[in-house]
Coordinates of C-alpha atoms and ligand atoms in Angstrom, one line a residue:
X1 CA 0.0 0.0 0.0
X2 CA 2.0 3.2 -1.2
X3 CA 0.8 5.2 1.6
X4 CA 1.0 3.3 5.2
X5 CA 2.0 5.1 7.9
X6 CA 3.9 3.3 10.5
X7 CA 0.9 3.1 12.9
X8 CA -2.3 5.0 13.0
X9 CA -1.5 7.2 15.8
X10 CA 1.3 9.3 16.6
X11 CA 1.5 10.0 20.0
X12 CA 4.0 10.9 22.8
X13 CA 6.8 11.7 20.1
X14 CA 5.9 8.1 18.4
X15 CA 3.8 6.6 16.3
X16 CA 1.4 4.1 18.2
X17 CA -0.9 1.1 16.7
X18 CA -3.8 -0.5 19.1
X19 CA -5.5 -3.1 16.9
X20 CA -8.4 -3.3 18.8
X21 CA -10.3 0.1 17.3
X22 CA -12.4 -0.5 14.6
X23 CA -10.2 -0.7 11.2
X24 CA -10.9 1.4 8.4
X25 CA -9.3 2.0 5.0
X26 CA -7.6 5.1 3.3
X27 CA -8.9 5.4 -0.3
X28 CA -7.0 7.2 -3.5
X29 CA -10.0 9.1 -4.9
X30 CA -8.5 9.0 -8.6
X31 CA -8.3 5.2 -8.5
X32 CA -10.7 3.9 -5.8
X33 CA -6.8 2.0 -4.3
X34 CA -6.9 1.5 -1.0
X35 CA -3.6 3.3 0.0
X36 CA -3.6 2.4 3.6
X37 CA -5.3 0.4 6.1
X38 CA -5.6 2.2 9.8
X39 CA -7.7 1.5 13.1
X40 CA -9.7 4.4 14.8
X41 CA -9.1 5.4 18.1
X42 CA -9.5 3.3 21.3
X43 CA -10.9 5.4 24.7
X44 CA -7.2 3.5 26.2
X45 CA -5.7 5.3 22.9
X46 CA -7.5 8.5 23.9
X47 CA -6.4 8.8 27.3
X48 CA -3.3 8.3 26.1
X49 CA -2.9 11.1 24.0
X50 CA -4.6 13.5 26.1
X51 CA -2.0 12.7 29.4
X52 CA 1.0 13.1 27.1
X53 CA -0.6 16.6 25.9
X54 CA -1.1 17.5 29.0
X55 CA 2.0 16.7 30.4
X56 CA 3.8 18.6 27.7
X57 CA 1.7 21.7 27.8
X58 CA 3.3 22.5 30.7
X59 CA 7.2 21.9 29.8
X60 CA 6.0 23.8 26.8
X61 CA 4.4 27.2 28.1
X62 CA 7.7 26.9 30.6
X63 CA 9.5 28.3 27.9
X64 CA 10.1 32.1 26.8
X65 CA 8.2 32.6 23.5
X66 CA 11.1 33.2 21.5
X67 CA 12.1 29.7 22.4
X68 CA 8.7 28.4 21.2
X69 CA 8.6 30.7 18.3
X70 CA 11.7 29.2 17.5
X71 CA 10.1 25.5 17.1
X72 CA 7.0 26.9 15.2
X73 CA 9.7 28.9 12.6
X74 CA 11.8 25.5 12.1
X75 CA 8.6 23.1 11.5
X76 CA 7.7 25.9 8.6
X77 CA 11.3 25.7 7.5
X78 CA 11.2 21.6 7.0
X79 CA 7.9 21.6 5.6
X80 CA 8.9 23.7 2.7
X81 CA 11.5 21.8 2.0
X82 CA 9.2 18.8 1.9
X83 CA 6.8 20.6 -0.1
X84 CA 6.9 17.7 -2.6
X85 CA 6.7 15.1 -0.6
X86 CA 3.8 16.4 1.6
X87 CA 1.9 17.6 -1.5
X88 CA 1.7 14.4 -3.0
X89 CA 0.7 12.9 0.2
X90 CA -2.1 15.3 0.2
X91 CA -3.3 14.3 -3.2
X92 CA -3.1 10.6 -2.4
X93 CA -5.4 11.6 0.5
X94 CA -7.8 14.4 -0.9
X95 CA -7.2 13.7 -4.7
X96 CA -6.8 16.9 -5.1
X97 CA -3.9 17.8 -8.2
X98 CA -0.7 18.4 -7.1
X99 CA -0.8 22.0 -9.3
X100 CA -3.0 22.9 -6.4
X101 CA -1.6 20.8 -3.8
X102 CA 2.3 21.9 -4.2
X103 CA 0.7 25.8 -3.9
X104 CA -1.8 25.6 -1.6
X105 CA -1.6 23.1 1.0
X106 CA 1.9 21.8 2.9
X107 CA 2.8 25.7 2.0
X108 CA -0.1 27.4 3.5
X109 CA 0.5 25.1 6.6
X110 CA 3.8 26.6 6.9
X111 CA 3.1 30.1 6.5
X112 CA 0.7 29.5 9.6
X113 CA 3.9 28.1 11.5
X114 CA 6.1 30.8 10.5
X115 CA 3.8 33.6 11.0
X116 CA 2.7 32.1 14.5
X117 CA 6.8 31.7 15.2
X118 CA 7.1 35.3 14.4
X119 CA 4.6 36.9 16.3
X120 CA 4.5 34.6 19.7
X121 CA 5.9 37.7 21.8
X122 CA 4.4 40.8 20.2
X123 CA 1.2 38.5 20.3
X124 CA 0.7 37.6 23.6
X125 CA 1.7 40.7 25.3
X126 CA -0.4 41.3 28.0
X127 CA -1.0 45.3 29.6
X128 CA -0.4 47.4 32.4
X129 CA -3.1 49.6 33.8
X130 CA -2.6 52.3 36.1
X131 CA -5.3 52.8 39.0
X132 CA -3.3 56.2 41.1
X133 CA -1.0 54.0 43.3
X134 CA -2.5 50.8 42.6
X135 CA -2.0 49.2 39.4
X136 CA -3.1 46.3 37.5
X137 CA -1.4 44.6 35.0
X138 CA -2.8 41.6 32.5
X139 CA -1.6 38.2 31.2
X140 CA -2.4 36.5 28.2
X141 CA -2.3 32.6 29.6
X142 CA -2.8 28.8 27.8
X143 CA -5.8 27.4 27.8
X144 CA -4.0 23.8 27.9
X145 CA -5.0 20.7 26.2
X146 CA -7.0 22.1 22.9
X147 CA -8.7 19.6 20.4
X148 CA -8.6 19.9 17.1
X149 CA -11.2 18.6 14.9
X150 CA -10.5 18.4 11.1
X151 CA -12.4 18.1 7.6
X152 CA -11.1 16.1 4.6
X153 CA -10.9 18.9 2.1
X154 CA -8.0 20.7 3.6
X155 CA -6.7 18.6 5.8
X156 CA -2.8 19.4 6.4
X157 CA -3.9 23.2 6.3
X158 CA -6.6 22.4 8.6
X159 CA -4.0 20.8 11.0
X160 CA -1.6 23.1 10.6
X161 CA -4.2 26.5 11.0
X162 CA -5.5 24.8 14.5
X163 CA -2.1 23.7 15.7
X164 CA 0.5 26.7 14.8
X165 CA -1.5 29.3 16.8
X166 CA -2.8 27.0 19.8
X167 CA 1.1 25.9 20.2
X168 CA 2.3 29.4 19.5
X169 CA -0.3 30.2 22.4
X170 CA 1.3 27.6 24.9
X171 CA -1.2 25.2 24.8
X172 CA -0.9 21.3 23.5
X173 CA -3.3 20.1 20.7
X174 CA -4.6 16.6 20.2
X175 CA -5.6 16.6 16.3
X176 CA -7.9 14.0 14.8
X177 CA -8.2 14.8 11.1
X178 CA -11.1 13.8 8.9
X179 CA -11.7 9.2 8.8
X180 CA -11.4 10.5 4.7
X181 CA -8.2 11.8 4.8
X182 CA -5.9 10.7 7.9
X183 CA -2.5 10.7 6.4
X184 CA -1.1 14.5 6.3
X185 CA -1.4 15.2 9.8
X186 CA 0.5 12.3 10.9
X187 CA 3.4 13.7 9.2
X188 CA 3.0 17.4 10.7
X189 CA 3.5 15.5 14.1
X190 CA 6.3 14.1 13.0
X191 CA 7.7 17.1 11.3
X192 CA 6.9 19.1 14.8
X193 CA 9.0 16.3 16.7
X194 CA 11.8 17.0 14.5
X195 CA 12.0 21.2 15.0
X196 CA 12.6 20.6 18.7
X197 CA 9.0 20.3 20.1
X198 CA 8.4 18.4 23.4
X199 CA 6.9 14.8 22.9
X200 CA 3.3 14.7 23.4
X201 CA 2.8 18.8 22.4
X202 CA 1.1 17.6 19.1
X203 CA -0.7 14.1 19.4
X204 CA -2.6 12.9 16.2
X205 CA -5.2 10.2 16.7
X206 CA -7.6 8.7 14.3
X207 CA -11.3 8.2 14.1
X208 CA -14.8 9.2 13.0
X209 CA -17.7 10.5 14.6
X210 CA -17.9 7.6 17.4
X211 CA -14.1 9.0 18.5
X212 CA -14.4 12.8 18.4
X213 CA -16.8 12.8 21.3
X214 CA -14.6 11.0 23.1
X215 CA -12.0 14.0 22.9
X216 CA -14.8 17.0 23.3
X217 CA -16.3 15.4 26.0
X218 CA -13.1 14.7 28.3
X219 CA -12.6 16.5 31.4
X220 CA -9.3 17.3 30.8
X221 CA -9.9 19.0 26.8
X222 CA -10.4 23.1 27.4
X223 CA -11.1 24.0 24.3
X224 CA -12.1 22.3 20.3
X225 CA -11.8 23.4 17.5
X226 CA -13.8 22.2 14.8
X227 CA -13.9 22.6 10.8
X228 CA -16.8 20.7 9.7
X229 CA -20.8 20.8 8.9
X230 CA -23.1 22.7 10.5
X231 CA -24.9 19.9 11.6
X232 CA -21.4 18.1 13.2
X233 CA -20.9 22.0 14.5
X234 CA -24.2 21.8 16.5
X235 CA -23.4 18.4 18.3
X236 CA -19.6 20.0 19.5
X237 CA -20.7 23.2 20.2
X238 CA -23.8 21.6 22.0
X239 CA -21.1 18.5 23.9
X240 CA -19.0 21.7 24.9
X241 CA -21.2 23.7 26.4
X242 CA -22.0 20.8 28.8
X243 CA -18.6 21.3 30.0
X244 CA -18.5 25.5 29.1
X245 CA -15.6 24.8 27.1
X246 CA -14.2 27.4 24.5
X247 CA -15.1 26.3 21.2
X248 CA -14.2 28.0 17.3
X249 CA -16.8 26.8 14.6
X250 CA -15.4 26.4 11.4
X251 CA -18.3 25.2 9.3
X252 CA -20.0 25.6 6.1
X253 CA -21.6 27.8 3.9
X254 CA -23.7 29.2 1.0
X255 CA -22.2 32.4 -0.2
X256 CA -22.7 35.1 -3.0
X257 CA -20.8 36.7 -5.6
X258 CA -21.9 39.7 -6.8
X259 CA -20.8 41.2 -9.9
X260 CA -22.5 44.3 -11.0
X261 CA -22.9 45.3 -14.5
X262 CA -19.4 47.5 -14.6
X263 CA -17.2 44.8 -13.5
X264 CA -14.3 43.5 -15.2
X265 CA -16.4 40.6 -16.8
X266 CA -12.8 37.8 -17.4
X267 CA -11.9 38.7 -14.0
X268 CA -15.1 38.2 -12.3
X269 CA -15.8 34.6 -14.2
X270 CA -11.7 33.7 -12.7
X271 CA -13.2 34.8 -9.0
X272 CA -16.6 32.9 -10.1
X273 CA -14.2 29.8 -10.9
X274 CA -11.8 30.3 -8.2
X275 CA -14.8 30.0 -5.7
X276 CA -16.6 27.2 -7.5
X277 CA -14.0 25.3 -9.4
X278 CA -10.7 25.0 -6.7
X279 CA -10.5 21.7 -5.3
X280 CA -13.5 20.2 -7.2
X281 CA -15.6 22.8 -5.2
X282 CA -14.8 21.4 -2.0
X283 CA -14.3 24.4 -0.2
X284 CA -16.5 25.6 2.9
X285 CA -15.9 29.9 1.9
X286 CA -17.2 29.2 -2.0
X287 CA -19.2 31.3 -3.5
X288 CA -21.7 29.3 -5.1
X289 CA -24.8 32.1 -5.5
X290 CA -23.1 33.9 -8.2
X291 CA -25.3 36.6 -8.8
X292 CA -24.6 38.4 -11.9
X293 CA -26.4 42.0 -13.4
X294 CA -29.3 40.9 -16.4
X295 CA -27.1 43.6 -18.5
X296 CA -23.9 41.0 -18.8
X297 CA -25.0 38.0 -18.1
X298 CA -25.2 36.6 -21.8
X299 CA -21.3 37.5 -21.9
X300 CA -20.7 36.1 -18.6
X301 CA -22.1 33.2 -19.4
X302 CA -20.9 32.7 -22.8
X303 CA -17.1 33.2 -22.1
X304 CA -17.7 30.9 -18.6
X305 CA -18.9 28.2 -20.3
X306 CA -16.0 28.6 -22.5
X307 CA -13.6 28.5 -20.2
X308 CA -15.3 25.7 -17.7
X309 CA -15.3 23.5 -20.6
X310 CA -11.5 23.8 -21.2
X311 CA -10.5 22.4 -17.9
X312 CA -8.3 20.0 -17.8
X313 CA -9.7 16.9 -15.7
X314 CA -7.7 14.1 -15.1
X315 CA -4.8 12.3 -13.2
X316 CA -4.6 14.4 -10.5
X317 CA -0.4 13.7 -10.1
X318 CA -0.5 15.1 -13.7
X319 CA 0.8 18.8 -13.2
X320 CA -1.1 19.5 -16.2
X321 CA -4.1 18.6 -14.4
X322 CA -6.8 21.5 -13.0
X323 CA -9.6 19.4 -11.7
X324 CA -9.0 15.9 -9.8
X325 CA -11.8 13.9 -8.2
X326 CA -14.3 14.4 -5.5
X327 CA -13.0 13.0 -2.2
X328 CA -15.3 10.3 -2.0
X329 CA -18.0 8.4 -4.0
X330 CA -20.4 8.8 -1.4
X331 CA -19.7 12.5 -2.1
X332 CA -20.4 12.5 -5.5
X333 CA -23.2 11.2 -5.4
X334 CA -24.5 13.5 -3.2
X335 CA -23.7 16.1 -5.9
X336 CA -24.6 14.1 -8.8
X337 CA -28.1 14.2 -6.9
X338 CA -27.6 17.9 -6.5
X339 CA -27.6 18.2 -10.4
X340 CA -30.8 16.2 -10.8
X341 CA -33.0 18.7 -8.7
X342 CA -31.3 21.4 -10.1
X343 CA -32.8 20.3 -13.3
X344 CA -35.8 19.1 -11.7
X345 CA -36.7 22.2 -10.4
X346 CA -36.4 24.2 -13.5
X347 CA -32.5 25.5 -13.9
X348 CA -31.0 25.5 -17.1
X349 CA -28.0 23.7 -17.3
X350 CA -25.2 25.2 -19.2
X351 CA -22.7 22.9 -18.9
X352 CA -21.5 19.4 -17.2
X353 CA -23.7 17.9 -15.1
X354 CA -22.3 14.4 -15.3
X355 CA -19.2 11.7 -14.4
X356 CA -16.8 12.9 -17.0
X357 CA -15.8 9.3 -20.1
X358 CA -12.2 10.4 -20.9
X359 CA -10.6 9.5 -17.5
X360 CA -9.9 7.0 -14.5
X361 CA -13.5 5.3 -14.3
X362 CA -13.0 4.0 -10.7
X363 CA -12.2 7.8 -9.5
X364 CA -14.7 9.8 -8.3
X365 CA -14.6 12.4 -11.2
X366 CA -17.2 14.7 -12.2
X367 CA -18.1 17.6 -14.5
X368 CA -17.5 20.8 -13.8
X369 CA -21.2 22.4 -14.2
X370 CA -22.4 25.6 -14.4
X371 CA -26.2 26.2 -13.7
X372 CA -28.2 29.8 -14.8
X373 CA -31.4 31.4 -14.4
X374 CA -31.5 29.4 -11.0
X375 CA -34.0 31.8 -8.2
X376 CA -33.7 31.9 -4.5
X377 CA -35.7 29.0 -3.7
X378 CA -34.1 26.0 -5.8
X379 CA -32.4 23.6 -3.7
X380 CA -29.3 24.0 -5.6
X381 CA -29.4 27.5 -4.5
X382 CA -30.4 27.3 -0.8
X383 CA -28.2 23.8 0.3
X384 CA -23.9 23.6 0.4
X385 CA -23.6 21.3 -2.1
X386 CA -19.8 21.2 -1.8
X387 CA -19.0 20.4 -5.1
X388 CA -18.4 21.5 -8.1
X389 CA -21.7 22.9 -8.9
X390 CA -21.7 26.9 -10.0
X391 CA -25.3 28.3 -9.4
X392 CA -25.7 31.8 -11.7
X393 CA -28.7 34.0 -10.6
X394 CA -29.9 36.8 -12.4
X395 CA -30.1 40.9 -10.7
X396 CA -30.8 44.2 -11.6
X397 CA -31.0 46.3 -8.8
X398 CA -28.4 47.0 -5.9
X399 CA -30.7 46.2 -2.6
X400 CA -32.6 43.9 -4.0
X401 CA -29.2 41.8 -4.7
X402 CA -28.1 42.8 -1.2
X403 CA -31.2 41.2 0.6
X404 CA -31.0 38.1 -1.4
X405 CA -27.6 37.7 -0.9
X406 CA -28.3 37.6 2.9
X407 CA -31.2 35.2 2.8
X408 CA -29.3 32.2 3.6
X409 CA -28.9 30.6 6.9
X410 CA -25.3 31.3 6.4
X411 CA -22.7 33.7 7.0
X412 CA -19.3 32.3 5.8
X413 CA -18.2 34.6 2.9
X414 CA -18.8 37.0 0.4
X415 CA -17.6 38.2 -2.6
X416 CA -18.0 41.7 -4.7
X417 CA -17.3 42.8 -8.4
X418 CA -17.9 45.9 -9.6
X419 CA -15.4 48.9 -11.1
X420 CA -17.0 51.2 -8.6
X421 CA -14.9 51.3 -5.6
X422 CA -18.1 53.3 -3.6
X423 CA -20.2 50.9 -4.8
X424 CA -17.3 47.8 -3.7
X425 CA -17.6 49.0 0.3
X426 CA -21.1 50.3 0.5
X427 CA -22.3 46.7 -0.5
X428 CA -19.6 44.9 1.1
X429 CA -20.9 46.5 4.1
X430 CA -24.2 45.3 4.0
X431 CA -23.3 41.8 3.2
X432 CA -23.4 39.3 6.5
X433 CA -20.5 37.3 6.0
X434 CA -17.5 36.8 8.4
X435 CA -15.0 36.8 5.1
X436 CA -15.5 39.4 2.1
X437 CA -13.6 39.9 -1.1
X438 CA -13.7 43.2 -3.6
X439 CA -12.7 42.3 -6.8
X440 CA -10.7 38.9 -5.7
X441 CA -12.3 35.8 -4.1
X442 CA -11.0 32.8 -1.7
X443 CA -8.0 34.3 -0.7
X444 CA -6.9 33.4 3.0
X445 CA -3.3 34.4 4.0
X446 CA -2.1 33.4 7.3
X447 CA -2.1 37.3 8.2
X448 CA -6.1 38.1 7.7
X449 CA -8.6 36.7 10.3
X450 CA -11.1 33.9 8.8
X451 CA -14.0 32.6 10.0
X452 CA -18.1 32.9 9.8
X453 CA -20.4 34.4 10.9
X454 CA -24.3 33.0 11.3
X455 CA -24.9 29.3 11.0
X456 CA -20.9 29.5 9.5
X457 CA -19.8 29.5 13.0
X458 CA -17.7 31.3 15.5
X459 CA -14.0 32.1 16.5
X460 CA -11.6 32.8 14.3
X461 CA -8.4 31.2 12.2
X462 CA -5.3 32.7 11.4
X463 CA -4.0 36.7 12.1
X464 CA -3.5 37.8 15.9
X465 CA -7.2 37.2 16.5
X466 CA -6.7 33.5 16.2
X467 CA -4.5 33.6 19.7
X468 CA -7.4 35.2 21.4
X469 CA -9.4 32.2 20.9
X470 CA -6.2 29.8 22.0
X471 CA -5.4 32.0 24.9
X472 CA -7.3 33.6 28.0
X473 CA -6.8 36.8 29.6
X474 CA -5.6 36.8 33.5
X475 CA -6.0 40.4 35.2
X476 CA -4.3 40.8 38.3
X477 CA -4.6 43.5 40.7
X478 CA -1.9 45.0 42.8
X479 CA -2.6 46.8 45.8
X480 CA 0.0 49.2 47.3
X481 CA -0.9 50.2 50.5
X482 CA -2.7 48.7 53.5
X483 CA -6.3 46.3 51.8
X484 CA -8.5 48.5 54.1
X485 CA -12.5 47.1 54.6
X486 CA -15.3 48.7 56.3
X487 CA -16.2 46.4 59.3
Ligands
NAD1 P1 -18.2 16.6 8.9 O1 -19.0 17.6 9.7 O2 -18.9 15.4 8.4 O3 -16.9 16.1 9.7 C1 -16.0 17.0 10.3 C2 -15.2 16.3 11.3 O4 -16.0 16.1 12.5 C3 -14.7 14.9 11.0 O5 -13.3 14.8 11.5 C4 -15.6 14.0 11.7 O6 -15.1 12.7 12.0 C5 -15.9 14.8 13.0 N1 -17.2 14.5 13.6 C6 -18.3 14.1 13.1 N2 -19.3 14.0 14.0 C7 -18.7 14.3 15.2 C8 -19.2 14.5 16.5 N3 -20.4 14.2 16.9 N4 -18.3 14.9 17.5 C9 -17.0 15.2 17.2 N5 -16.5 15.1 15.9 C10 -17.4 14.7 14.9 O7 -17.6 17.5 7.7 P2 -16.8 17.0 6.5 O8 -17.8 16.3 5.6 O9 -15.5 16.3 6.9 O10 -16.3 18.4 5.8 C11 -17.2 19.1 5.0 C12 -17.8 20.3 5.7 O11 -16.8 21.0 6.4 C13 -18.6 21.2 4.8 O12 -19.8 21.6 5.4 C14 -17.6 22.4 4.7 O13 -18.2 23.6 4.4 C15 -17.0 22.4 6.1 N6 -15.7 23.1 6.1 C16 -15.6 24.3 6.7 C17 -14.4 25.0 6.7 C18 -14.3 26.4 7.4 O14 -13.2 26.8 7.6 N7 -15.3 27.1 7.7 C19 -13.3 24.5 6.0 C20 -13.5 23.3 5.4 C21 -14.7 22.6 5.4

C-alpha cells in the first residue's frame, strides 16, 4: 500500500498502533486503491494522547516565546522543504492535483507556523493599567489541552491552521483529522517532533464520529476546534457547552458573488471559478450564489462556459491537471443528486452535469457544471452542495441583490465585483458574512482573520485574532498600601 504510515497514531513523540479500534481503510480518490489500512481510536488510545498533551503543555508554556517561536519557525522551515513530498501525500489523500496541492496546502500550513513563530511575543503581550498607586497589570495565559477537529478537504492546512497558533499560544493540541483523509497530519506531528518540540505537544489520533466525542467530551480538553458541517458544529458546540468549554466553529456555507454590470467581466468569471471550481468545489468559503447584473449576463455566461469547458480533468499527479476527483464516492453522489434537482426544479444547465468518459472510471470524477437562471428558492441554491456545482442568478438592482444575498442561513463569505470602488464598500458592508472579497475571491493568508459568521460558526483562524481564541486573559490587581475594609 503506497501510503501506510507506520501506525495510525502518533503520540507521545511516536507513532502508536492499538488493533483493537475499529479498522478502516484510506482510499485514492482518482483510482478507488486502497492506499492504507488504519484503526480508529481506542478510549485506552485516547487517554493516552490526552495525558502526554497535557504533560507537555506545561514543559512547553515553561519556555520564553522566542524559544517556542523558534520551534513553530523550524517546522515551517522543514515543511517547505518537503513541499513535494507532503503535497503528494495530500493528493493521495484528498485527490486533489498536485498543481493545487504543491501551492496551496503543505505551504499554507507553513506560513501559519512561520507567521505564529514570528509573532509569539508581540502577540501575547499582555498590559499594564494604572489605578493612582495601585496598578493592575494583565496576562495573556494557555488554555491547555486544545482539540482539534478536522475536515477532509484541507486537511494538512486544517492541522496546521488549528495547531501553529494553539502551540504558539502555549497550549498542547490533540488533532484527529477527517476518517477520509488521515495521512497529512501524521506527518505534521512528526515534522513538529523534528523542530525541537516536546513529545506529546502535538498528538494525532484517528477516528470518526464515534471518536471525536470522546475527545470533546473529556474533562481534561479546554477548548475544540472544529472545521466541519453545520450539523457536526451543533453536536460539538452543543457537547462543549456541557462542559462550558471554549469552542471556534469552522463550518459551512452558501455564499454570493456579486458582480455588477461595470465589472471586469474575465476577472469576475476567474473569482466565479476560483470559488466554484478550486479543489472540485470542496471548499467551505465558495461562492456558489453567483449573482450576476441581467445587462452582462449573456457575456458572462458565454465566455464561462468557454472556459469551464476547457478544464483539464484528469490524473490528478499530472501537473497539467486543474480538476482531480471528489474525495469520496459517497460524495459525489451526493452532488450528482444535487444536479438532478437542479434540473428538476427548472435550472437551465449550461454545462457538465455528469461523471466525465475520458478519465480514471474508478475515481470519483465529475463535471464541472455551471447552472443559470436558478432563483432563490431552488435547492441548488439554498443547500452547500460542496461540489463542483456553479449556481448563476440573475439581478438588476443594488438592494434587492443585497437582501438576497443575505437570505441564507449562512454567513461564511462574500464576494463583490464591480469597477466602482463606492459601490465595492457600500455593499460589502451590507453583506453578513465573516470573510469578504472586492474584486478577488477565496483568498486566506495566514495574516487576515477567517471565520463565519451565522450558522458559518464562531471564532476565528489565522492573524492575531486567532491567539485570542487559543489563549485567555488573566487580570491581576496589585494593591499598594494597606487592603482597608469597612467592618
Ligand atoms: P463533517 O462535519 O462530516 O466532519 C468533520 C469532522 O468532525 C470529521 O473529522 C468527523 O469525524 C468529525 N465528527 C463528526 N461528528 C462528530 C461528533 N459528533 N463529534 C465530534 N466530531 C465529529 O464534515 P466533512 O464532511 O468532513 O467536511 C465538509 C464540511 O466542512 C462542509 O460543510 C464544509 O463547508 C465544512 N468546512 C468548513 C471550513 C471552514 O473553515 N469554515 C473549512 C473546510 C470545510
Amino acid at each position: 500500500m503506497r501510503a501506510q504510515p507506520k501506525a495510525s497514531h502518533f503520540i507521545d513523540g511516536a507513532y502508536v498502533e492499538d488493533t483493537a479500534g475499529t479498522p478502516f481503510e484510506s482510499v485514492y480518490p482518482a483510482t478507488g486503491e486502497v492506499i492504507a489500512k488504519l484503526h480508529a481510536a481506542t478510549p485506552a488510545i485516547v487517554e493516552q494522547a490526552i495525558t502526554s498533551a497535557k504533560r507537555a503543555q506545561k514543559e512547553w508554556a515553561a519556555l520564553s516565546p522566542t524559544a517556542r517561536g523558534r520551534v513553530l519557525k523550524k517546522t515551517a522551515e522543514i515543511m517547505r522543504a518537503r513541499n513535494r513530498e507532503l503535497s503528494e501525500l495530500e493528493t493521495l489523500d484528498t485527490g486533489k492535483p498536485i498543481q493545487e496541492t504543491i501551492v496551496a496546502d503543505p505551504t499554507s500550513g507553513a506560513d501559519s507556523f512561520e507567521f505564529f513563530g514570528g509573532v509569539i511575543a508581540a502577540g501575547l503581550n499582555g498590559s499594564y493599567i494604572p489605578l493612582g498607586g495601585d496598578f493592575a497589570y494583565t496576562k495573556r495565559v494557555p488554555l491547555g489541552v486544545c482539540v482539534g477537529i478536522g475536515a477532509w478537504n484541507y486537511p494538512q492546512q486544517i492541522a496546521c491552521w488549528k495547531g501553529a497558533p494553539a502551540l504558539a499560544a502555549g497550549n498542547a493540541m490533540v488533532f484527529k483529522p477527517s476518517e477520509m483523509t488521515p495521512l497529512g497530519a501524521l506527518k505534521i506531528a512528526e515534522i513538529l517532533i523534528e523542530a525541537g518540540a516536546p513529545k506529546g505537544l502535538y498528538n494525532v489520533i484517528q477516528g470518526d464520529r464515534e471518536t471525536g466525542p470522546l475527545l470533546v467530551n473529556h474533562p481534561d480538553v479546554a477548548k475544540v476546534s472544529l472545521t466541519g458541517s453545520v450539523p457536526t458544529g451543533r453536536k460539538v458546540a452543543a457537547a462543549a457547552a456541557g462542559h462550558l468549554k471554549h469552542v471556534t466553529m469552522e463550518l459551512g456555507g452558501k455564499s454570493p458573488i456579486v458582480v455588477f454590470e461595470d465589472a471586469d467581466i474575465d476577472g469576475a468569471i476567474s473569482g466565479a471559478m476560483l470559488g466554484n471550481f478550486y479543489s472540485t468545489g470542496q471548499v467551505c468559503s465558495n461562492g456558489t450564489r453567483v449573482f450576476v447584473h441581467k445587462a452582462v449576463k449573456a457575456t458572462f455566461l458565454e465566455r464561462l462556459k468557454a472556459r469551464t469547458e476547457a478544464i483539464a480533468i484528469g490524473d490528478p499527479m499530472d501537473e497539467a491537471t486543474q480538476l482531480g476527483p471528489m474525495v469520496s464516492k459517497a460524495q459525489r453522489d451526493k452532488v450528482l443528486g444535487y444536479i438532478e434537482a437542479g434540473k428538476a426544479e427548472g435550472a437551465t444547465l449550461v454545462t457538465g452535469g455528469a461523471i466525465p468518459n475520458d478519465v480514471a472510471s474508478d475515481g470519483f470524477y465529475i463535471q464541472p457544471t455551471v447552472f443559470a437562471n436558478v432563483t432563490d428558492g431552488m435547492t441548488i441554491a439554498r443547500e452547500e452542495i460542496f461540489g463542483p456545482v456553479m449556481c448563476v442568478l440573475d439581478f438588476e438592482a443594488e438592494d434587492e441583490v443585497i437582501a438576497r444575498a443575505n437570505a441564507t442561513e449562512f454567513g461564511l463569505s462574500a464576494g463583490v465585483f464591480t469597477a466602482d470602488i463606492t459601490r465595492a464598500h457600500r455593499v460589502i458592508d451590507q453583506l453578513d458574512a465573516g470573510t469578504l472579497w472586492i474584486n478577488t475571491y477565496n483568498l486566506c493568508p495566514v495574516e487576515i482573520p477567517f471565520g463565519g459568521s451565522k450558522q458559518s460558526g464562531f471564532g476565528r483562524e489565522n492573524s492575531l485574532a486567532a491567539l485570542e481564541h487559543y489563549s485567555e486573559l488573566k487580570t491581576v490587581y496589585v494593591g499598594m498600601g494597606t487592603c482597608e475594609a469597612p467592618y
